[in-house]
XYZ file of C-alpha atoms in Angstrom:
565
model
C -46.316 -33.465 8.417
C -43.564 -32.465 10.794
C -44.903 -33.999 13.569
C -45.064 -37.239 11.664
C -41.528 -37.384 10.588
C -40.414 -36.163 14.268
C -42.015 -39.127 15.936
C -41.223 -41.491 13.404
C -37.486 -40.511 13.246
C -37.656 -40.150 17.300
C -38.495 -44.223 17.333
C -36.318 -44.770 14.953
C -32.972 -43.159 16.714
C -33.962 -44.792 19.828
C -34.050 -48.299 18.279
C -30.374 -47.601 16.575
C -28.840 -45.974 19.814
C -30.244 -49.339 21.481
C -27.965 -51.300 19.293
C -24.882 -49.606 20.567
C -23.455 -47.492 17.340
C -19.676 -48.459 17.995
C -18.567 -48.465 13.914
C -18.613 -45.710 11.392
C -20.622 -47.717 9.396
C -23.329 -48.077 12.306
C -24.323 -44.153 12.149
C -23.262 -43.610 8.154
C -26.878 -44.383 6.958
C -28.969 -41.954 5.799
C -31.484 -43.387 7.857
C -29.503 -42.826 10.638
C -29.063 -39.698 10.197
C -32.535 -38.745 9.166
C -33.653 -39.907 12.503
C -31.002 -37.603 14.824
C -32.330 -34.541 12.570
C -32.495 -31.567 15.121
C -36.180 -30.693 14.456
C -36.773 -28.760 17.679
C -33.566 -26.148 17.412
C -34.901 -23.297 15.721
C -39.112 -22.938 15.633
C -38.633 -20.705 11.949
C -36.674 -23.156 9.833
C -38.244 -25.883 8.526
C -35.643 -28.969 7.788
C -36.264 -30.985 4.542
C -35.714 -34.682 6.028
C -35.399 -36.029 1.951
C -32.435 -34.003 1.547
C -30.303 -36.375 4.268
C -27.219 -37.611 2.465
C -24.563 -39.736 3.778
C -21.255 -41.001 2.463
C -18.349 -42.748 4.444
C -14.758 -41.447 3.303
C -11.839 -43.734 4.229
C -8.837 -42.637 4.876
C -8.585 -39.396 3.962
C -5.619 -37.768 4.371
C -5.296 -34.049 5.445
C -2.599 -31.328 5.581
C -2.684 -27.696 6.703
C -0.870 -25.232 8.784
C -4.416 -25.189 10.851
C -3.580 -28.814 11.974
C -1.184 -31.279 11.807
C -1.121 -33.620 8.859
C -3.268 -36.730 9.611
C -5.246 -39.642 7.937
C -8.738 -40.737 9.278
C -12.007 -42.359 8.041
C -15.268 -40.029 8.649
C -18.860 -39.923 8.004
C -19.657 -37.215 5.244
C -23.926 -35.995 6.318
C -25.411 -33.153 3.901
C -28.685 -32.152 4.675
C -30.766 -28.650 4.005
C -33.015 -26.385 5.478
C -35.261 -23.129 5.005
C -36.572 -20.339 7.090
C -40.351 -20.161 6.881
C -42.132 -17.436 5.180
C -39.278 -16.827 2.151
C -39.774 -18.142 -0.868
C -36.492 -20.021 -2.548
C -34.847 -20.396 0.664
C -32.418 -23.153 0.744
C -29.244 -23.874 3.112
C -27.170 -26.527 2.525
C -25.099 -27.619 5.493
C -22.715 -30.312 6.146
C -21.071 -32.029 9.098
C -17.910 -34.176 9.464
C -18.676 -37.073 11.258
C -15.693 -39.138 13.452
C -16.148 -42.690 14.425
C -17.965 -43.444 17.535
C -14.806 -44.789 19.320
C -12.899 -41.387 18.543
C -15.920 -38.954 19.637
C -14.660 -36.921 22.554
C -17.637 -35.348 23.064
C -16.801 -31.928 20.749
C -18.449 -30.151 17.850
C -16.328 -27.375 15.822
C -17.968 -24.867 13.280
C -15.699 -23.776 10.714
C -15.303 -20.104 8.545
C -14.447 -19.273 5.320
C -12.074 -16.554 3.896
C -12.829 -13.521 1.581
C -16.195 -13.476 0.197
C -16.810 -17.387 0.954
C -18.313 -18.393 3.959
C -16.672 -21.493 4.383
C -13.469 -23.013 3.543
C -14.629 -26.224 1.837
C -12.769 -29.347 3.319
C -9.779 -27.287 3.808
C -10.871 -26.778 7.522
C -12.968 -29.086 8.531
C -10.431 -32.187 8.634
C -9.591 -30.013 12.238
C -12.729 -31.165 13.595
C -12.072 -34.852 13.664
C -8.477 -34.609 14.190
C -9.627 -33.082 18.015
C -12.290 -35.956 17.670
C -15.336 -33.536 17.446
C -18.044 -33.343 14.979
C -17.078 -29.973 12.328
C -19.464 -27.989 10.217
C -19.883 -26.141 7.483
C -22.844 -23.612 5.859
C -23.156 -22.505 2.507
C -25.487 -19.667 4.142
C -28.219 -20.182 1.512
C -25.800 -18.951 -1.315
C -26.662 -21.519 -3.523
C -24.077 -24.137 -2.999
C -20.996 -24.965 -1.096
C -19.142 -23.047 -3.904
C -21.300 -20.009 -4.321
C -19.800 -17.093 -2.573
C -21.857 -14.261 -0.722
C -21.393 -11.891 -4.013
C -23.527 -14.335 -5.619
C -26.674 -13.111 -4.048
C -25.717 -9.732 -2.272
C -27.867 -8.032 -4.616
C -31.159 -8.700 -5.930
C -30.781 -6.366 -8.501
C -28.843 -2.965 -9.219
C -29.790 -0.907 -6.601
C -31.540 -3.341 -4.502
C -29.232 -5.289 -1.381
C -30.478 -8.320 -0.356
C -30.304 -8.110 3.434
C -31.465 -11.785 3.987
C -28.367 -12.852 2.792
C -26.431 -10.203 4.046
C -27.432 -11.400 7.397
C -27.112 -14.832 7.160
C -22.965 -13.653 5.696
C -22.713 -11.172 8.510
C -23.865 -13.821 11.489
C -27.111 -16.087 11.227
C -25.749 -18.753 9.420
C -22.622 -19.692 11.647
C -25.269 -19.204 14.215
C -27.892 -21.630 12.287
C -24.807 -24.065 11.561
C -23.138 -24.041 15.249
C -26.776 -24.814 16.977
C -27.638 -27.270 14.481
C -24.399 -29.121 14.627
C -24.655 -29.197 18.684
C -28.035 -30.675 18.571
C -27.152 -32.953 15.710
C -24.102 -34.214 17.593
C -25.928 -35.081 20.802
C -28.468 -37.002 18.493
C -25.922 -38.939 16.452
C -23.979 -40.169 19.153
C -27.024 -40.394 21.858
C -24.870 -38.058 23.787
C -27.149 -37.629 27.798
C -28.753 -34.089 28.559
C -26.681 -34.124 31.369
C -23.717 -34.315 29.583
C -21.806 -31.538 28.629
C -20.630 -31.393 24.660
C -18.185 -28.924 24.507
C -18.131 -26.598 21.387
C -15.233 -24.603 19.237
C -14.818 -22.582 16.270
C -11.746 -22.059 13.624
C -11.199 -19.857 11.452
C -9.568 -16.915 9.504
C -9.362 -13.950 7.771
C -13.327 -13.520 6.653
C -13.483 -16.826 9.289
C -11.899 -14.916 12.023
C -14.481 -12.716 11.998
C -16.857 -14.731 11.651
C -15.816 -16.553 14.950
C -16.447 -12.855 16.473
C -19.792 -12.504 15.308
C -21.042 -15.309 17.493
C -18.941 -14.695 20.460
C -20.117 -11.135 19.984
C -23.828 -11.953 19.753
C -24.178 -15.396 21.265
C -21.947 -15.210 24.412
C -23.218 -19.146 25.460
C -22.804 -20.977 21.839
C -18.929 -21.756 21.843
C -16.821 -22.794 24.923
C -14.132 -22.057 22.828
C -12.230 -20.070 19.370
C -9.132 -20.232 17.832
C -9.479 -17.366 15.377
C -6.256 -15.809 13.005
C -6.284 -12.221 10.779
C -9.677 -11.674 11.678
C -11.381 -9.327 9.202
C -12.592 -6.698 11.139
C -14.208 -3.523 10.134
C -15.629 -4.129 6.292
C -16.283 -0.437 6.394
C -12.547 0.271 6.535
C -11.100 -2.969 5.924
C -12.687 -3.567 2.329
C -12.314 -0.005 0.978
C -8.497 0.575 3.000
C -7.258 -2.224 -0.275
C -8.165 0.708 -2.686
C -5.578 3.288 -0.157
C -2.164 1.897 -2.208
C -3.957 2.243 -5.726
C -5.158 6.126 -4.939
C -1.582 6.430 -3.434
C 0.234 5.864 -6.650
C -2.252 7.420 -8.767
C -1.812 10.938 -6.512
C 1.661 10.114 -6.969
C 1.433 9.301 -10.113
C 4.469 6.678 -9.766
C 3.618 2.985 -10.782
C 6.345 0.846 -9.432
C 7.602 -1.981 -11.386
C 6.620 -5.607 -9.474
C 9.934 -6.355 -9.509
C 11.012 -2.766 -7.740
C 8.272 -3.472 -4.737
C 9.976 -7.140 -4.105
C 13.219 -5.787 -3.934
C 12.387 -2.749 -1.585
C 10.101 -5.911 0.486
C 13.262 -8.389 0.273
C 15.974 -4.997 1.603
C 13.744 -4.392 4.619
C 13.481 -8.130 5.514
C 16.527 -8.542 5.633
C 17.691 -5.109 7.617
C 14.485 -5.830 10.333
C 15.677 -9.332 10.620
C 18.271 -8.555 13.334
C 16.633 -6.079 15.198
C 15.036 -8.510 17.404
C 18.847 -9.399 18.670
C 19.046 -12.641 15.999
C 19.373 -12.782 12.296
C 17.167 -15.818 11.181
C 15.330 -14.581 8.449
C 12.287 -13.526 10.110
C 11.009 -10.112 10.954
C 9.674 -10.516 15.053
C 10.083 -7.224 15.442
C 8.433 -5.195 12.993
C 7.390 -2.098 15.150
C 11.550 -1.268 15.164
C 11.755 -0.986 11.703
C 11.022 2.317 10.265
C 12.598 4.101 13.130
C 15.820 1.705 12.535
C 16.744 1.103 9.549
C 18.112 3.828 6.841
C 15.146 3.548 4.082
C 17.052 6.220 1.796
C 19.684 3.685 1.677
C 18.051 1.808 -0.796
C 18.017 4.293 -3.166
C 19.815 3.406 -6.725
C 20.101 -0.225 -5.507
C 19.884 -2.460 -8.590
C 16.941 -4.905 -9.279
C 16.177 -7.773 -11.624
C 13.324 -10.335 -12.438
C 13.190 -12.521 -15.165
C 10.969 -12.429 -17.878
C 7.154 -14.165 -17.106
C 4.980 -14.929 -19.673
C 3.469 -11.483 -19.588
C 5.953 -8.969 -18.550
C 9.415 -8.869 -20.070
C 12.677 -8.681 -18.248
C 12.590 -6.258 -15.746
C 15.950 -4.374 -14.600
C 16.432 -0.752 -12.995
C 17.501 0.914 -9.728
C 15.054 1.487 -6.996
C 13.825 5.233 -6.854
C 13.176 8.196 -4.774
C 9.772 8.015 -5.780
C 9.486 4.389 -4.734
C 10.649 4.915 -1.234
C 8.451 7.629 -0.897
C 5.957 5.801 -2.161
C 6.303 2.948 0.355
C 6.487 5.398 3.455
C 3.355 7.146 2.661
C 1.778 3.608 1.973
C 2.916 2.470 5.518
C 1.926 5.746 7.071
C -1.945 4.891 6.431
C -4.738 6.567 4.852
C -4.468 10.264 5.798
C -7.881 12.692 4.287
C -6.682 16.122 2.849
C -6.497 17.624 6.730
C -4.143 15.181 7.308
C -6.232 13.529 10.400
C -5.635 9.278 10.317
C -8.608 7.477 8.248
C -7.237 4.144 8.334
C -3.442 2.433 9.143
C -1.915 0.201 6.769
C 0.058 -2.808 7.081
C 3.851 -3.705 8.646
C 7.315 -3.032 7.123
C 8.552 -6.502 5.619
C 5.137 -7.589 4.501
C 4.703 -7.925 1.170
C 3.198 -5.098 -1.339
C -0.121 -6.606 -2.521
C -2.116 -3.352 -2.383
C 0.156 -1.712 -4.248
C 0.559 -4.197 -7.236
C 0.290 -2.727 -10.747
C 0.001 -3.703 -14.300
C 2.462 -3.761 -17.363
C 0.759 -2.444 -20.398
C 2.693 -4.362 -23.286
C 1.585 -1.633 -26.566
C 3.008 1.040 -24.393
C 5.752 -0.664 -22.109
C 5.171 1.130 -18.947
C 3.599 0.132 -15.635
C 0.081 1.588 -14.320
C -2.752 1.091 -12.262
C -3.995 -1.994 -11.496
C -7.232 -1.544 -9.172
C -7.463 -4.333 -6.111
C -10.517 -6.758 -6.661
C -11.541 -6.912 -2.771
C -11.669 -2.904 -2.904
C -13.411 -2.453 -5.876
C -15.504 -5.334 -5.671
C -16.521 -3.729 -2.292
C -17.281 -0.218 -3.694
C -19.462 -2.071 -6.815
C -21.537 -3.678 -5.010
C -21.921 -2.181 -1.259
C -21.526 1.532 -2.291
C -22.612 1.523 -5.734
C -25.217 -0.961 -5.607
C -23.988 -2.645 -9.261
C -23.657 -6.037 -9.796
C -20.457 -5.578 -11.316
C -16.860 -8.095 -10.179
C -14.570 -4.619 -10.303
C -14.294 -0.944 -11.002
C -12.862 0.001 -14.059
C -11.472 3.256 -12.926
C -10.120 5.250 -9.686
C -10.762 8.579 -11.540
C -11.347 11.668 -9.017
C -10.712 9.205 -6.576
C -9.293 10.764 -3.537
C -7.785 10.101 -0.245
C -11.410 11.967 0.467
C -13.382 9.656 -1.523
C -11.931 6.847 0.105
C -12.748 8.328 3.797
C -16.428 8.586 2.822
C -17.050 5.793 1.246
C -15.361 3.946 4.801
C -17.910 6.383 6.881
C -21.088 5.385 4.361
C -19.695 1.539 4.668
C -19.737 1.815 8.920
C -22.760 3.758 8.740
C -24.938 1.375 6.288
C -23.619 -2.340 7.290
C -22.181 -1.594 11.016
C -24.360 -3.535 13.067
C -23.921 -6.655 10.384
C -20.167 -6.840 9.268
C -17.964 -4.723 11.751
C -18.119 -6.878 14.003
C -15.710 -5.281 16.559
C -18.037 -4.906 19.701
C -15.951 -4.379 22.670
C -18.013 -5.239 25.185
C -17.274 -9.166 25.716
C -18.420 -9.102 29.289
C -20.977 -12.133 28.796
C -19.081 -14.165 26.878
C -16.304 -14.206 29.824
C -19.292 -14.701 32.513
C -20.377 -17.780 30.228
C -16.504 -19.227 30.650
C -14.969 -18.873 27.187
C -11.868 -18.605 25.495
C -10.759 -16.874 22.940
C -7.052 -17.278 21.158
C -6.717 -14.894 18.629
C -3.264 -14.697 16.233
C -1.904 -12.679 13.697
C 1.003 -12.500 10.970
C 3.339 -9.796 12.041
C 3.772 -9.764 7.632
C 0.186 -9.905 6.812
C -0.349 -8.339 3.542
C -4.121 -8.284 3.159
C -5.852 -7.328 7.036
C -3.017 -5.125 9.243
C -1.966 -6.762 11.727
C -2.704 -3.883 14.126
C -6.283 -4.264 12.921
C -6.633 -6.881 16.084
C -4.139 -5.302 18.022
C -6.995 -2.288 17.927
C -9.580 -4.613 18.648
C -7.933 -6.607 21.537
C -7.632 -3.061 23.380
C -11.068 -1.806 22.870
C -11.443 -5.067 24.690
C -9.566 -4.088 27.025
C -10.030 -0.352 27.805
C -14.164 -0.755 27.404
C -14.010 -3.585 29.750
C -11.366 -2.702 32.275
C -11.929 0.997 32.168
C -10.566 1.940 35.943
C -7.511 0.062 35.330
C -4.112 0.964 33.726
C -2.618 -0.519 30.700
C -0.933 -3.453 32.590
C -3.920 -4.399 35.170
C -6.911 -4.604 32.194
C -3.964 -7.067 29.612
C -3.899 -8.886 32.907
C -7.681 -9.144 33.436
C -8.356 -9.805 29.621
C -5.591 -12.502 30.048
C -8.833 -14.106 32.100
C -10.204 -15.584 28.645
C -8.947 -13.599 25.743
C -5.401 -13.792 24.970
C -3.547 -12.462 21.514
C -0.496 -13.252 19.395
C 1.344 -11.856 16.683
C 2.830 -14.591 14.544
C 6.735 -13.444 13.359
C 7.334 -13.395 9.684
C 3.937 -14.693 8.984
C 1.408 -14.100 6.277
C -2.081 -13.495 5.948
C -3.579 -17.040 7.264
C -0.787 -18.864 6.434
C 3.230 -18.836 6.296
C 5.507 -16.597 4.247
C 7.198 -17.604 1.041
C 9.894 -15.026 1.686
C 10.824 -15.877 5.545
C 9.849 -19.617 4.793
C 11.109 -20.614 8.616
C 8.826 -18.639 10.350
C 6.553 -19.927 12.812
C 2.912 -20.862 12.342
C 0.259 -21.661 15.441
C -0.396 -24.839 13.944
C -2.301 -26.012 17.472
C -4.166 -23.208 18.506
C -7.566 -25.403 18.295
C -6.099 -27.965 20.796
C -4.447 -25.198 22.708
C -7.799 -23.453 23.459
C -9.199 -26.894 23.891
C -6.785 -27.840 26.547
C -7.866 -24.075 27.868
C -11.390 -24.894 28.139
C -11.818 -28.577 29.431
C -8.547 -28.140 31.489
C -7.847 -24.715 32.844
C -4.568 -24.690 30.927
C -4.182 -20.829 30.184
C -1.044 -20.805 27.186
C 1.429 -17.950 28.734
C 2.634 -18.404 25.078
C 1.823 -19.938 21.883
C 3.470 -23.064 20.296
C 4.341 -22.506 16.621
C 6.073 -24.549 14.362
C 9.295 -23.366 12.098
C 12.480 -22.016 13.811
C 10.489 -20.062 16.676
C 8.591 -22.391 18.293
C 7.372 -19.572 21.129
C 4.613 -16.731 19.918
C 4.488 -14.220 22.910
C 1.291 -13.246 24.412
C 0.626 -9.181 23.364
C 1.429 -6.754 25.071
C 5.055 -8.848 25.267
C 7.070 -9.065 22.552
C 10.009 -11.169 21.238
C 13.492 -10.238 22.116
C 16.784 -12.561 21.640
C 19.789 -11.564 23.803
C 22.905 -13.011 24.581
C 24.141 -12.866 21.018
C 20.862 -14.973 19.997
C 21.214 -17.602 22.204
C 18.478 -16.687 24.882
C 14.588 -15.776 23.852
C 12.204 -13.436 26.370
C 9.063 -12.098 25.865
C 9.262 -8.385 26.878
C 6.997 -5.738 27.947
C 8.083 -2.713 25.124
C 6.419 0.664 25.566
C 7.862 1.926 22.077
C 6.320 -1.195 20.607
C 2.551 -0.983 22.185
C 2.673 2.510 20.631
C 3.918 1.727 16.937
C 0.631 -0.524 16.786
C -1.644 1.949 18.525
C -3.340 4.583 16.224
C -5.649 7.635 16.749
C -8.107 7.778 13.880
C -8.782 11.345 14.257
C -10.874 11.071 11.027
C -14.238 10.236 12.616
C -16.265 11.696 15.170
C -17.942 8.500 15.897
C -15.683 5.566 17.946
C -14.107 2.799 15.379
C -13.572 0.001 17.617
């Protein structure tokens, strides 16, 4: 049967391609489309040709901080496929289409964020704005909405590692070769001719932008990744660290008490990169700068929501301690480093807690990503949360990060250092980060950009392997940002709105960015290990080599015996 439809379809595309497709509306048909199926990509997949669907959109109009705002017309194709030999199988994937006369010869896979594996039409609009072809999987989940929780288990006790696979790499893999071959089809692109290929993402999508570059050095020319979330083991089970924190403590801090303690230390890290403009650039200077103890008995007050009452008091001993043990990472009962924790001026999320109304006081309120994390991947239950951190320890919390590398390291890590074939096969890689990223640390990729480095460049010092990596990996910490996206509490901070056309003009041009363009009041991101420095009263911005600074984001996890990348 497949042999039928392949040489049927074959004619068929070559009669269409005849016709010169110069309209939307020429390669919109499900016909069409049917015909430029890439049948020949992967031998164990079998694609279901009736499941072609095609839909032109006119002028859609999109607007993100991952691209500028634009309106275009595109061609919406859905199709599905199965790998041979498992019974129920189905991925669903679907591709973006531009008009012929705005193809630039480009495909772009796109990520998802949390437990999704894509990011719905949210991202994809970047693909024809660069006038490539974008993508998106479901990764056999179900459906474009089903998350990878949906089927991580196959019952209590029992993980499904088909699908754990196909969330830790296969399917971007499935998507990204699909999408290549499908693009050259569509558009009758020559053999000879080169289509170039990229990948966006963030957060869950950053990393999933890593897994290919990681595993399949030749299958992107090109990423623009933020926040990626490296390290599951550590990463997923480190949003439990402010929860046991407060419950060893046993100090629940109003919400309103953790905004204004966030709110003092914006403003007093503001300056300290020589210019008060309401963003925090230099958040390694903070701690060591500014007089926490200060903020003791300072007054705070939020109006009343719809669930919690009025809430007035004076911030406490206990919350200042609080927040410096927070800050000061995941320690185990020896005191040796399990895990670092996020920036000063970013804002509390981890450490959020719940009002109980019959009693009037504040207590714990577990993190979902955490516990979801520990239900599932540790415990094995299909359950959405724990319901309780009891004999929960700063101990419990190491093991359960040394089970997580131990089980699911080869799958959702995802920080192997060794990128040397990826730089032999000419790629690029721009990576970012919010300086005030509340959910992945922002020296999470500062780690991974110098076990880059150091396993790479091992012979060289500090200075000589940045400059090497410089060669086709370069990194930026976004000031005052977010995790993936700006900061409602330093709204004019900057944003690398760009970075897919910046890595695109890397690629196809040989345009290495010494810095990164960002929108907002700072319109420079400096390239790590430099960071941002105003002098001259404000007036005049550098990008400065630090020591002090490339130390305050370096951290010796003397917890493990094994390397965490």
């Amino acid at each position: 049967m497949r042999s039928t439809i392949w040489i049927s379809t074959t004619a068929l595309l070559a009669t269409v391609t005849t016709a010169a497709a110069t309209y939307l509306s020429d390669i919109c048909t499900d016909a069409y489309a049917s015909a430029a199926l890439p049948f020949d990509v992967f031998p164990y997949i079998t694609i279901d040709a009736s499941s072609v669907s095609t839909e032109i959109v006119w002028n859609y109009s999109a607007s993100s901080v991952f691209y500028p705002t634009s309106t275009f017309n595109y061609c919406n194709l859905t199709f599905s496929y199965s790998h041979n030999g498992i019974d129920g199988d189905v991925v669903n994937v679907e591709y973006w289409l531009p008009a012929p006369s705005n193809f630039q010869n480009r495909y772009v896979s796109t990520g998802g964020g949390g437990w999704a594996i894509n990011s719905g039409a949210s991202m994809l609009p970047t693909a024809i704005i660069v006038g490539g072809v974008g993508g998106l999987t479901d990764g056999g989940f179900g459906s474009f909405t089903d998350q990878f929780t949906n089927v991580a288990l196959l019952a209590n006790g029992t993980v499904n590692w088909h699908e754990t696979y196909m969330f830790g790499f296969q399917a971007h893999h499935e998507l990204a070769e699909l999408g290549k071959a499908l693009t050259r089809n569509i558009y009758g692109v020559a053999s000879d001719t080169k289509i170039y290929s990229y990948y966006q993402g963030c957060s869950e999508g950053g990393r999933e932008g890593w897994s290919q570059v990681q595993r399949f050095p030749e299958q992107f020319d090109g990423i623009a990744v933020g926040a990626p979330a490296f390290r599951w083991a550590q990463q997923q089970v480190n949003h439990l660290t402010g929860n046991v924190i407060e419950q060893t403590k046993n100090y629940y801090p109003p919400t309103c008490e953790l905004e204004k303690i966030m709110n003092l230390t914006i403003a007093a890290c503001d300056p300290l990169d020589g210019k008060t403009d309401g963003i925090v650039s230099r958040s390694d200077l903070c701690r060591s700068h500014v007089n926490y103890k200060g903020f003791i008995g300072t007054p705070y007050s939020c109006a009343a929501s719809s669930s919690v009452p009025e809430q007035t008091g004076n911030i406490t001993a206990e919350a200042i301690d609080l927040i410096f043990t927070y800050w000061n990472g995941l320690h185990d009962s020896d005191g040796n480093l399990v895990y670092f924790s996020y920036q000063p001026g970013s804002s509390f999320d981890d450490l959020q807690t719940a009002y109980d109304s019959s009693t009037g006081e504040w207590g714990l309120s577990i993190d979902g990503l955490g516990g979801m994390w520990v239900a599932y991947f540790i415990d094995f239950l299909q359950m959405s949360d724990l319901t309780s951190l009891t004999n929960v320890t700063y101990d419990t919390l190491k093991e359960w990060m040394i089970f997580s590398q131990a089980r699911y390291g080869d799958i959702l890590q995802t920080t192997y250092p060794d990128l040397t074939a990826y730089q032999a096969a000419g790629g690029k890689v721009i990576h970012f980060h919010g300086e005030q990223d509340f959910s992945i640390p922002t020296a999470s990729s500062v780690r991974y950009w110098d076990s880059v480095r150091s396993i790479m460049y091992p012979g060289k010092s500090y200075t000589q392997g940045a400059a090497e990596l410089d060669d086709f990996y370069r990194l930026y910490l976004v000031p005052g940002a977010g995790h993936c996206a700006l900061n409602d509490y330093e709204p004019d901070g900057p944003w690398p709105q760009t970075s897919l056309q910046t890595v695109i003009d890397w690629v196809e041009n040989g345009n290495a960015p010494d810095t990164l363009a960002g929108t907002g009041e700072i319109d420079t991101l400096c390239r790590w290990p430099f960071r941002p420095l105003w002098t001259n009263n404000g007036t005049d911005f550098n990008c400065v080599y630090d020591q002090f600074s490339i130390d305050s984001f370096s951290y010796d996890l003397t917890a493990y015996k094994m390397p965490v990348y």
